[in-house]
Coordinates of C-alpha atoms in Angstrom, one line a residue:
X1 CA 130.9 115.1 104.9
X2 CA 133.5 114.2 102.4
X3 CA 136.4 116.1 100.7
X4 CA 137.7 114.5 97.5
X5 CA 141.3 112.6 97.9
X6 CA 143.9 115.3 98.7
X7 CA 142.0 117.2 101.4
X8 CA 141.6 116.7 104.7
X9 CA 138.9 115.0 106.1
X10 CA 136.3 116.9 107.8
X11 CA 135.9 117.8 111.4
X12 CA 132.5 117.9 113.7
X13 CA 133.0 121.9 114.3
X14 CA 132.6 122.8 110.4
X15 CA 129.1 121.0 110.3
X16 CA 125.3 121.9 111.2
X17 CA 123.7 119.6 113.6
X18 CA 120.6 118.0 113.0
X19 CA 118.6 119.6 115.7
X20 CA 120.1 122.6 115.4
X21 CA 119.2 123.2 111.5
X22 CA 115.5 121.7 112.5
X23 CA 114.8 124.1 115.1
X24 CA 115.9 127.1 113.4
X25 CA 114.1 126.0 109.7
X26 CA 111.4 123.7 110.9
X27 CA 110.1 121.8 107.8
X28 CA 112.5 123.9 105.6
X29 CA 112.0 125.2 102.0
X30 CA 109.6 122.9 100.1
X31 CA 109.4 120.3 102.9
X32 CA 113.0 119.7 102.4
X33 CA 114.5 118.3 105.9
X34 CA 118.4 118.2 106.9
X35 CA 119.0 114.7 105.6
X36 CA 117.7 116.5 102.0
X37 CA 119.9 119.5 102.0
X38 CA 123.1 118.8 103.6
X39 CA 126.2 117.6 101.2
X40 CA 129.4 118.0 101.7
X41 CA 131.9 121.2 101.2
X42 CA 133.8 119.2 97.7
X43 CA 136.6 120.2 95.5
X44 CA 136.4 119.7 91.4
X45 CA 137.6 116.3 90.3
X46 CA 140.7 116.0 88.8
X47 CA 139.3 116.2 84.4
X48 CA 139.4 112.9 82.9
X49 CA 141.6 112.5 80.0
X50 CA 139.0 109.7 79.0
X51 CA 137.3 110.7 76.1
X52 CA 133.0 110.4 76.0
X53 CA 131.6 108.0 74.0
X54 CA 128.2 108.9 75.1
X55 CA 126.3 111.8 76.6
X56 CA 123.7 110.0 78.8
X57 CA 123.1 106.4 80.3
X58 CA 119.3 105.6 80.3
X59 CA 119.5 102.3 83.0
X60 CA 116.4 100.3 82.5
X61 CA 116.6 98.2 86.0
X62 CA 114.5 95.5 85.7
X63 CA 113.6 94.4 89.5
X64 CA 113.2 90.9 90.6
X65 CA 115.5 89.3 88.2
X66 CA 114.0 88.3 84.9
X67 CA 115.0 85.3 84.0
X68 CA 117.8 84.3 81.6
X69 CA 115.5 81.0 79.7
X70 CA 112.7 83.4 79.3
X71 CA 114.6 86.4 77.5
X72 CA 117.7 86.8 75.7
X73 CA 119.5 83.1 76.2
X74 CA 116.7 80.5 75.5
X75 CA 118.2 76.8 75.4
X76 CA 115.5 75.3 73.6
X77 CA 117.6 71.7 73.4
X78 CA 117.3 71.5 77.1
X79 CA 115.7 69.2 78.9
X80 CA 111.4 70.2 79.1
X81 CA 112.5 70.9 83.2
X82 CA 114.8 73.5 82.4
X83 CA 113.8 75.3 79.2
X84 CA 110.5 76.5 79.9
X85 CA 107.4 76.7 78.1
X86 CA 108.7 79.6 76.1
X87 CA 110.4 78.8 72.7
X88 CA 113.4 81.2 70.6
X89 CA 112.3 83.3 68.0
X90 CA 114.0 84.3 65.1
X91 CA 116.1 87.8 65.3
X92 CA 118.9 89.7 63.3
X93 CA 122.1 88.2 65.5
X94 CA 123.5 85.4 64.5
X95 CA 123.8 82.6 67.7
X96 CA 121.3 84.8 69.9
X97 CA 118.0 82.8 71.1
X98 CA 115.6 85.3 72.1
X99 CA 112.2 84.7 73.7
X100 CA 109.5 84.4 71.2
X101 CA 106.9 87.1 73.5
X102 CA 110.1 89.7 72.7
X103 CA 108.8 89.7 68.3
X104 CA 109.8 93.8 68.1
X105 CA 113.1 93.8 70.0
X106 CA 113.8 90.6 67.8
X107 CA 113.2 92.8 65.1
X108 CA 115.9 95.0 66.3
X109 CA 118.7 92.9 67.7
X110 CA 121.2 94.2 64.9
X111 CA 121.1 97.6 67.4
X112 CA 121.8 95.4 70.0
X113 CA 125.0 94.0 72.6
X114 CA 123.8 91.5 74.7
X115 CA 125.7 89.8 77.5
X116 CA 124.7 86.5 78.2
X117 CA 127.6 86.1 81.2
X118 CA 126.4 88.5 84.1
X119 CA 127.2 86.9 87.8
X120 CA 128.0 87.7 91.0
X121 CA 127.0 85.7 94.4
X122 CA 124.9 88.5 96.6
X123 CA 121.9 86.6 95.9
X124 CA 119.5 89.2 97.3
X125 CA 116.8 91.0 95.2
X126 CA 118.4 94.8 97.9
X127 CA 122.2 94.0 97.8
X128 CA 122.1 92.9 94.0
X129 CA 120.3 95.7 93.2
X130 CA 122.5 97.9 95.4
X131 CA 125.6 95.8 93.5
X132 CA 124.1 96.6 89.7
X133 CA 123.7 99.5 90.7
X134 CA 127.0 100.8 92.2
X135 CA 129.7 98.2 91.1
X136 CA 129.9 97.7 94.8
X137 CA 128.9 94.7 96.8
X138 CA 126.6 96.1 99.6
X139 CA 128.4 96.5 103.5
X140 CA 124.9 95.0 104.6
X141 CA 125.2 90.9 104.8
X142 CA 123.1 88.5 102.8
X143 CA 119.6 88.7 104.6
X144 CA 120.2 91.3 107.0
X145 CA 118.3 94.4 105.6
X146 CA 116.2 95.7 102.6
X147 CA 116.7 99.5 102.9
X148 CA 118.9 101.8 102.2
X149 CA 121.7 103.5 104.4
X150 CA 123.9 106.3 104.3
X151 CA 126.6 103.9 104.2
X152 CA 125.9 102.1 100.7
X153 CA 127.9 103.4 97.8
X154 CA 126.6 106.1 95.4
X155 CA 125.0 105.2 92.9
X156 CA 126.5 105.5 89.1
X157 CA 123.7 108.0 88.8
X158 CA 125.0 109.6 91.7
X159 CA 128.7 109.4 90.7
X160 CA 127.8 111.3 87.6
X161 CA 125.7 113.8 89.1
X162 CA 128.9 114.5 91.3
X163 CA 131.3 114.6 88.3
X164 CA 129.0 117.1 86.5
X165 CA 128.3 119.7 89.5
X166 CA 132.5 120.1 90.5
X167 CA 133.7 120.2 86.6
X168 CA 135.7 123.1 85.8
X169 CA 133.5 125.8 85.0
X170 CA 130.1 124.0 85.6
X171 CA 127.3 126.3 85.7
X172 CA 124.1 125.9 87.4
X173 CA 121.8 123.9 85.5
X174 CA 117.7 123.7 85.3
X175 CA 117.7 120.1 85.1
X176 CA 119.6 117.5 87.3
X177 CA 122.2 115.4 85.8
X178 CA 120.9 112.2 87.7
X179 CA 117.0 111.2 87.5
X180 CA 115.1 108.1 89.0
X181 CA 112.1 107.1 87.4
X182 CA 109.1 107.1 87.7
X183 CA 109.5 106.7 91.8
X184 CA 112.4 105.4 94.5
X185 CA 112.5 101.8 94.1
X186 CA 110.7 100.2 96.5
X187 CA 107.3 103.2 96.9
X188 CA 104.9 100.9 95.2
X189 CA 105.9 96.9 97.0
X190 CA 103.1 95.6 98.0
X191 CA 104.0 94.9 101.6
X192 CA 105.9 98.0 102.9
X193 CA 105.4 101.6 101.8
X194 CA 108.5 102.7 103.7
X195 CA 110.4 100.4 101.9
X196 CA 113.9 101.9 99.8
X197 CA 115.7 99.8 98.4
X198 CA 119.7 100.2 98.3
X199 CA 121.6 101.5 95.3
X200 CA 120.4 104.5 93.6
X201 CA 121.5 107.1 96.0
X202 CA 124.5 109.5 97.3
X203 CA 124.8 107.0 99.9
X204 CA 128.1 108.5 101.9
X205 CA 128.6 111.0 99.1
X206 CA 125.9 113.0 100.5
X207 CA 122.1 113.4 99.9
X208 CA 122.9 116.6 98.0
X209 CA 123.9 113.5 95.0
X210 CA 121.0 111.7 94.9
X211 CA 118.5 111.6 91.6
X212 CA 115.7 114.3 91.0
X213 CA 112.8 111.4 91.8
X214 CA 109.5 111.4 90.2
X215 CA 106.5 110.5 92.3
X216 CA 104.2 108.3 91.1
X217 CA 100.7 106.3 93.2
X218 CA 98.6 103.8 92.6
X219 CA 95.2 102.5 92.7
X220 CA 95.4 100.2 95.4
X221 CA 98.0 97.6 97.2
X222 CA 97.4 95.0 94.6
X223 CA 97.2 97.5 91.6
X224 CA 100.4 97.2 89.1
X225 CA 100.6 100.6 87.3
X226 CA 103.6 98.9 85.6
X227 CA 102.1 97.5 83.0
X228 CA 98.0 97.9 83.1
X229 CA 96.7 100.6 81.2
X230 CA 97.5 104.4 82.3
X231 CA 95.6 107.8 82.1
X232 CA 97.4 110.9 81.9
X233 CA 95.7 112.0 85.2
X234 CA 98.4 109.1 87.0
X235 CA 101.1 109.7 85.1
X236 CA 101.9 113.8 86.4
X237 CA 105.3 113.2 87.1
X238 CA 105.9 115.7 90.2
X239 CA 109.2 115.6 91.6
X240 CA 109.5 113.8 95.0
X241 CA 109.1 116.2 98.1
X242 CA 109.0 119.2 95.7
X243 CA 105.3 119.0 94.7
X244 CA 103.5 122.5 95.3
X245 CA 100.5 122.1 98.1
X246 CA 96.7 122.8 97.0
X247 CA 96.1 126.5 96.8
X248 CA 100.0 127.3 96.5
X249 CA 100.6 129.0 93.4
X250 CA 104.5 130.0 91.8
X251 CA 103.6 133.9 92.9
X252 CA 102.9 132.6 96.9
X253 CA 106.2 130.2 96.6
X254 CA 108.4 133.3 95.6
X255 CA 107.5 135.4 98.4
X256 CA 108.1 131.9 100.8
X257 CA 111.4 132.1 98.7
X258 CA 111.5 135.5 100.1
X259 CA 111.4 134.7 103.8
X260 CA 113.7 132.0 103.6
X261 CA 116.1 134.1 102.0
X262 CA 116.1 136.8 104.7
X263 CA 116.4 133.7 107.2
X264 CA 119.3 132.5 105.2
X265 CA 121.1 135.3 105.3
X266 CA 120.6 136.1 109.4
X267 CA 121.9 132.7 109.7
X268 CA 125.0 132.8 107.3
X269 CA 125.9 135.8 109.7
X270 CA 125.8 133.6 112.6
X271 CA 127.8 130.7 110.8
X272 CA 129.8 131.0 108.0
X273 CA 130.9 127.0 107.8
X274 CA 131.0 124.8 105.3
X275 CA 127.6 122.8 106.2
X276 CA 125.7 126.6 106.1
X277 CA 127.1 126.7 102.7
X278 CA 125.9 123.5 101.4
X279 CA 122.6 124.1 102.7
X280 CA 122.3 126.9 100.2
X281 CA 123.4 125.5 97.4
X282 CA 121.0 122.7 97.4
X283 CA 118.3 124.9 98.9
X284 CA 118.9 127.1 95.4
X285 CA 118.7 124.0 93.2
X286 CA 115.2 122.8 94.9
X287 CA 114.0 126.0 93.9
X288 CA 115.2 125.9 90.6
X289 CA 113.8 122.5 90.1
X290 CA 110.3 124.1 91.4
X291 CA 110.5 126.7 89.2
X292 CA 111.8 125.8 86.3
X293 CA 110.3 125.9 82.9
X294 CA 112.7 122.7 81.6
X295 CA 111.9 121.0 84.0
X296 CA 108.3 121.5 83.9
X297 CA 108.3 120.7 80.2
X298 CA 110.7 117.7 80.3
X299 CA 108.4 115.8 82.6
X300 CA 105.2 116.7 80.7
X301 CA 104.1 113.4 78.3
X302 CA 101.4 115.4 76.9
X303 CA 103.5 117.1 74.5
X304 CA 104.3 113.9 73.2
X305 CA 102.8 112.7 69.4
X306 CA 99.9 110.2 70.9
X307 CA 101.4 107.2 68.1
X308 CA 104.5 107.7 69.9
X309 CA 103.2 107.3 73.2
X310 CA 101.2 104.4 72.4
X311 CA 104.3 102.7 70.7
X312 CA 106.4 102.5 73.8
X313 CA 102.8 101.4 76.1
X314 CA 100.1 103.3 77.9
X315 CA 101.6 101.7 81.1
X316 CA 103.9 103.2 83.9
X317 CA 107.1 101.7 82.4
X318 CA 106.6 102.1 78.7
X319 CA 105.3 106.2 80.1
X320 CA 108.8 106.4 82.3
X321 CA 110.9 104.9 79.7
X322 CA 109.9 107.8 76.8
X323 CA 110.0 110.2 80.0
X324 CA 113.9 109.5 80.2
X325 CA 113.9 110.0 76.5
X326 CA 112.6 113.4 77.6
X327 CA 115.0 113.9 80.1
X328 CA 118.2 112.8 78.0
X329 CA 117.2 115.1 75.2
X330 CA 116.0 118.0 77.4
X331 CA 121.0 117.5 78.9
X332 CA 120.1 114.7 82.1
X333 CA 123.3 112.4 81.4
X334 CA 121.9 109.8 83.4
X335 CA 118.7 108.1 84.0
X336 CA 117.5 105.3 86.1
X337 CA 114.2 103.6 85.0
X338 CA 112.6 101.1 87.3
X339 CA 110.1 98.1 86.3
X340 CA 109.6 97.7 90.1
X341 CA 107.5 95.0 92.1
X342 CA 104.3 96.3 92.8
X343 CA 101.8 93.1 93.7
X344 CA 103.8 90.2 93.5
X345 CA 103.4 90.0 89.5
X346 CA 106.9 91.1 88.5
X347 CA 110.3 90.1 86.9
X348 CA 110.8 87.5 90.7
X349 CA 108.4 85.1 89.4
X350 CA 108.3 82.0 91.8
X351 CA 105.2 80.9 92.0
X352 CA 104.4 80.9 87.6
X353 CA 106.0 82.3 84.5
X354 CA 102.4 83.7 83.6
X355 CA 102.6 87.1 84.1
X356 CA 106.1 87.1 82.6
X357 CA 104.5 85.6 79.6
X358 CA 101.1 87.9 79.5
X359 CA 102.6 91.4 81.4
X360 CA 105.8 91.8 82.0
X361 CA 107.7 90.4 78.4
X362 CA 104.9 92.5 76.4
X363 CA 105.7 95.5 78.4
X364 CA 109.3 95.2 78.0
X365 CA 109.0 94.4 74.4
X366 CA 107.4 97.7 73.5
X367 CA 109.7 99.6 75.7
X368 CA 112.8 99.1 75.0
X369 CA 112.5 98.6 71.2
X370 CA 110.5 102.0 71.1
X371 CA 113.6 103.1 72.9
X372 CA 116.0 102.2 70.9
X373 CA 114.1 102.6 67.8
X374 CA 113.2 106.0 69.0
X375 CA 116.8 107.4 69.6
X376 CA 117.6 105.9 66.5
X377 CA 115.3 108.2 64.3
X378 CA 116.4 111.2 66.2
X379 CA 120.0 110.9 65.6
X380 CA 120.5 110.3 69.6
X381 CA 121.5 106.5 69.9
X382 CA 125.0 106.5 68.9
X383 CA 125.1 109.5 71.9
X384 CA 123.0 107.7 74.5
X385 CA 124.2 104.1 76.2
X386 CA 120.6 102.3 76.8
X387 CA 121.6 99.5 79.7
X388 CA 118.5 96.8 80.5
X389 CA 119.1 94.6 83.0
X390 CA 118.0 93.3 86.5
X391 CA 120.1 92.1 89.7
X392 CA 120.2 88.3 89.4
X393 CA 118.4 86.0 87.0
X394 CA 116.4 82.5 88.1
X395 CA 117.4 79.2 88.4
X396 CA 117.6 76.5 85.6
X397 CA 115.2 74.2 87.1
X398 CA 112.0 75.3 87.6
X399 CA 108.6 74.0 89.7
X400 CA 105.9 72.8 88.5
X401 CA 104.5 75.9 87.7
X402 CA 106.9 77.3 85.8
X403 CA 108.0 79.5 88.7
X404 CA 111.8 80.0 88.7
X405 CA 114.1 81.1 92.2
X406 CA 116.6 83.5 92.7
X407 CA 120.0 83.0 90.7
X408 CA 122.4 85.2 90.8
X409 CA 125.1 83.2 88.6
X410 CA 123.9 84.0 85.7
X411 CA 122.2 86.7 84.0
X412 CA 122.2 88.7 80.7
X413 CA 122.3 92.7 80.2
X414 CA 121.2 94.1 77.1
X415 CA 123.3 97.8 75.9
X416 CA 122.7 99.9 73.1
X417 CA 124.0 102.8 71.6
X418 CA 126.7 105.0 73.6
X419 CA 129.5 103.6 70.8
X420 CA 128.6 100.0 71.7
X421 CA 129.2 97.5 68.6
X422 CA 125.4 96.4 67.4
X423 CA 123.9 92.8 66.5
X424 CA 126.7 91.2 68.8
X425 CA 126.6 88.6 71.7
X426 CA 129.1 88.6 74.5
X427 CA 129.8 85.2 76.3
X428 CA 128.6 82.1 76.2
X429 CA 126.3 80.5 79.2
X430 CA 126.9 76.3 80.0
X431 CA 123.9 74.0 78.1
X432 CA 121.2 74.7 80.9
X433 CA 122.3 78.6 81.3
X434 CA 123.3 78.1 84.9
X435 CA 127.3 79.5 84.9
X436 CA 129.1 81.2 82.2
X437 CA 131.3 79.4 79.7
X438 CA 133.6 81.9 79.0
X439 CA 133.8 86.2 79.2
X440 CA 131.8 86.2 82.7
X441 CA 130.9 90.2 83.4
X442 CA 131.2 91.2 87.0
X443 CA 128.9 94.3 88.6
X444 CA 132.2 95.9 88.5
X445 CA 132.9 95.4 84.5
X446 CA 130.0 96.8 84.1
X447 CA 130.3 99.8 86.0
X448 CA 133.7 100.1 84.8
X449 CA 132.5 100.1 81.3
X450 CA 129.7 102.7 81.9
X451 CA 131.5 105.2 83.6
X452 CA 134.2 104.7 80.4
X453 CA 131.8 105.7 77.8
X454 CA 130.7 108.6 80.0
X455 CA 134.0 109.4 80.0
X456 CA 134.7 109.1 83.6
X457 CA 137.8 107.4 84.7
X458 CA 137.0 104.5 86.7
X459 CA 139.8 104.7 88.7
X460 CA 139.3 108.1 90.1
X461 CA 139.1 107.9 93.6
X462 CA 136.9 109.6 96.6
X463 CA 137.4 109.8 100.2
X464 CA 134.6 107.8 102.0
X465 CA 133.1 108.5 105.6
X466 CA 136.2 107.9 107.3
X467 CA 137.9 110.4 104.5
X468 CA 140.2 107.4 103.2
X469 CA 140.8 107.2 99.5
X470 CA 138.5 104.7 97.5
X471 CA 138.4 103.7 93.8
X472 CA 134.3 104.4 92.3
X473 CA 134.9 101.2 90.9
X474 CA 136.9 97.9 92.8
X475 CA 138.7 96.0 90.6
X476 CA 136.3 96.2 87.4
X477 CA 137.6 96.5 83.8
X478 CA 136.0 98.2 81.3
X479 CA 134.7 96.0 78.2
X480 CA 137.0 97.8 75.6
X481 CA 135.8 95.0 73.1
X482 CA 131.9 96.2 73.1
X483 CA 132.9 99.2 71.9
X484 CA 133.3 99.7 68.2

């Protein structure tokens, strides 16, 4: 449990114990266990004289690492071993060399910041994700895990969802403030279905600060929903663990409501601490997530204009990408969009740059310029920050295939929107896009610069597991100069 700097830290007699909470609710209200419900007892943050630039972050995370020579910094002087097969196409920013399989978001690069001058040195696909995704390197050392703990750092998303629920005079809200789309990273890899990846979550915040998470399946272990055609029968975006059974209708899960409610109550009269409390309050928002009409419609595509839908791509990312349209427009401030590795075809492409060039570019294309373009004609963009990005990108050099390794050095982010200057470039990358030249952007700039246009300060400080104070974000400054 946590209490925010200023209080004291808490002690094991104001908490429910694991066992304790499981024998008395067995599998809990709407399969919810202990490690779902319980958050800690918190006290508003102090306000944030920062004023908002934007309302919402939509974070497309691009997992595996795209590489830098095959999107937004071609070096087509290079020599043939480093610059790829791909040639620059021509686009509306002056001194940017986009890939030629990106034609529509070269079409709308005046809308566009991109930062050629990413780099840190975790050069893991978990603790680079975990450091994108948090401004925080990951406690875990290089190589020694893939999943997540409840020791990582919380997540942006998980930051804001925080900041949101203990603001003065907060009410209850229908929808969350932090989704994950269009599943926890990590559900659909090919070799483990247990696997989470780091860096989207409460972390040591508490589970009661993790994203609402889709749920999404596919066909079969070396099925890529991510960008092969969809039907609308695989893209019913249920919310994970909150799905209704067959045969359970809304009228059956009210009177369950019921019963738990009475076994609430007889409990709170046992136990009036702090964990009891916290219980309820994220036992109330399940329900309201269950049951909520918002909800419900936010997360239904069909209501979308068929053009539309086809615009962005009848695939799972192009689908989740106009889903956190939805969910921005519907009051979510922040959204997290994966483009996940399902069957070894994805953004870390060793072995080829094939299915960069035939699936994965294509599918970004559509996406994000329908994004953008999208916000655009509904007067949203200059509200919403769109960030696209992945962990690392790939080395210079590549193999004879065109396969590229891990490099985390180097890497470009693309932001639009949120009060972010359009049709700039930010930093400069060396001749074979191996190190930045000048303006290199750290995890922690980044973050820094995220949680400025939300208006969050990003030196506001928590107390972590051991209840000592800590900054959200280490160090990072915010890119004042992006902004226009």
């Amino acid at each position: 449990m946590l209490n925010l700097l200023g209080n004291s830290p808490p002690t094991a007699c104001n908490r429910v114990t694991r066992r304790t909470a499981l024998q008395a609710a067995g599998s809990g209200l709407l399969g919810l266990s202990l490690a779902n419900v319980m958050a800690a007892e918190q006290l508003a943050p102090s306000t944030s004289k920062l004023k908002p630039r934007a309302k919402s972050v939509i974070f497309m995370f691009l997992f595996g690492g795209p590489s830098q020579l095959e999107t937004f910094d071609c070096k087509p002087d290079a020599p043939a071993k480093i610059r790829g097969p791909f040639m620059p196409i021509a686009c509306r920013t002056p001194d940017l060399r986009i890939s030629e399989h990106l034609p529509r978001v070269a079409g709308i690069t005046d809308q566009l910041c991109v930062i050629r001058t990413m780099t840190h040195n975790y050069n893991d696909h978990s603790g680079g994700g975990h450091y994108i995704q948090t401004g925080h390197r990951w406690q875990v050392p290089l190589g020694g895990g893939f999943n997540a703990t409840n020791r990582d750092w919380p997540s942006m998303g998980s930051v804001t969802e925080y900041v949101e629920q203990h603001r003065a005079g907060a009410k209850p809200s229908e929808l969350p403030n932090y989704a994950v789309l269009p599943n926890f990273l990590g559900k659909l890899q090919e070799f483990s279905s247990q696997l989470r990846r780091p860096g989207e979550y409460g972390g040591w915040l508490g589970r009661g600060y993790d994203g609402l998470t889709t749920n999404i399946t596919k066909r079969s272990a070396k099925d890529n929903p991510y960008f092969r055609a969809c039907t609308d029968d695989e893209l019913k975006y249920e919310i994970q663990g909150l799905s209704l059974p067959e045969g359970i209708t809304l009228d059956r899960l009210e009177k369950r409501q019921t019963l738990v409610s009475q076994f609430d109550d007889s409990l709170r009269q046992l136990d009036h601490h702090a964990g009891i409390a916290a219980w309820d309050r994220l036992q109330q928002r399940a329900w309201s997530l269950a049951t909520s009409s918002a909800t419900r419609k936010a997360l239904n595509l069909t209501e979308e204009n068929p053009d539309l839908r086809d615009r962005y791509g009848r695939n799972l990312f192009g689908q989740s990408t106009l889903m956190a349209r939805r969910l921005v427009e519907a009051g979510t401030r922040f959204v997290t969009v994966h483009f996940d590795a399902c069957d070894g075809q994805s953004w870390d492409s060793h072995s080829s740059s094939n299915d960069v060039k035939k699936h994965l570019l294509p599918s970004l294309d559509n996406a994000l310029a329908s994004l953008v373009e999208d916000l655009k004609d509904r007067g949203m963009l200059d509200e919403t920050l769109v960030v696209c990005m992945g962990e690392m990108g790939r080395t210079p050099q590549a193999n004879a295939t065109w396969g590229r390794s891990h490099w985390s050095t180097l890497f470009p982010a693309v932001l639009a929107g949120g009060g972010i200057k359009r049709g700039i470039v930010y930093g400069s990358s060396d001749k074979d896009a191996a190190y930045p030249i000048d303006k290199p952007v750290t995890p922690e700039d980044l973050a820094a610069t995220i949680y400025t246009a939300l208006g969050i300060d990003p030196h506001m400080q928590l107390a972590d597991m051991q209840g000592r104070p800590v900054p959200i974000v280490d160090g990072g400054c915010p890119l004042e100069e992006l902004f226009g």
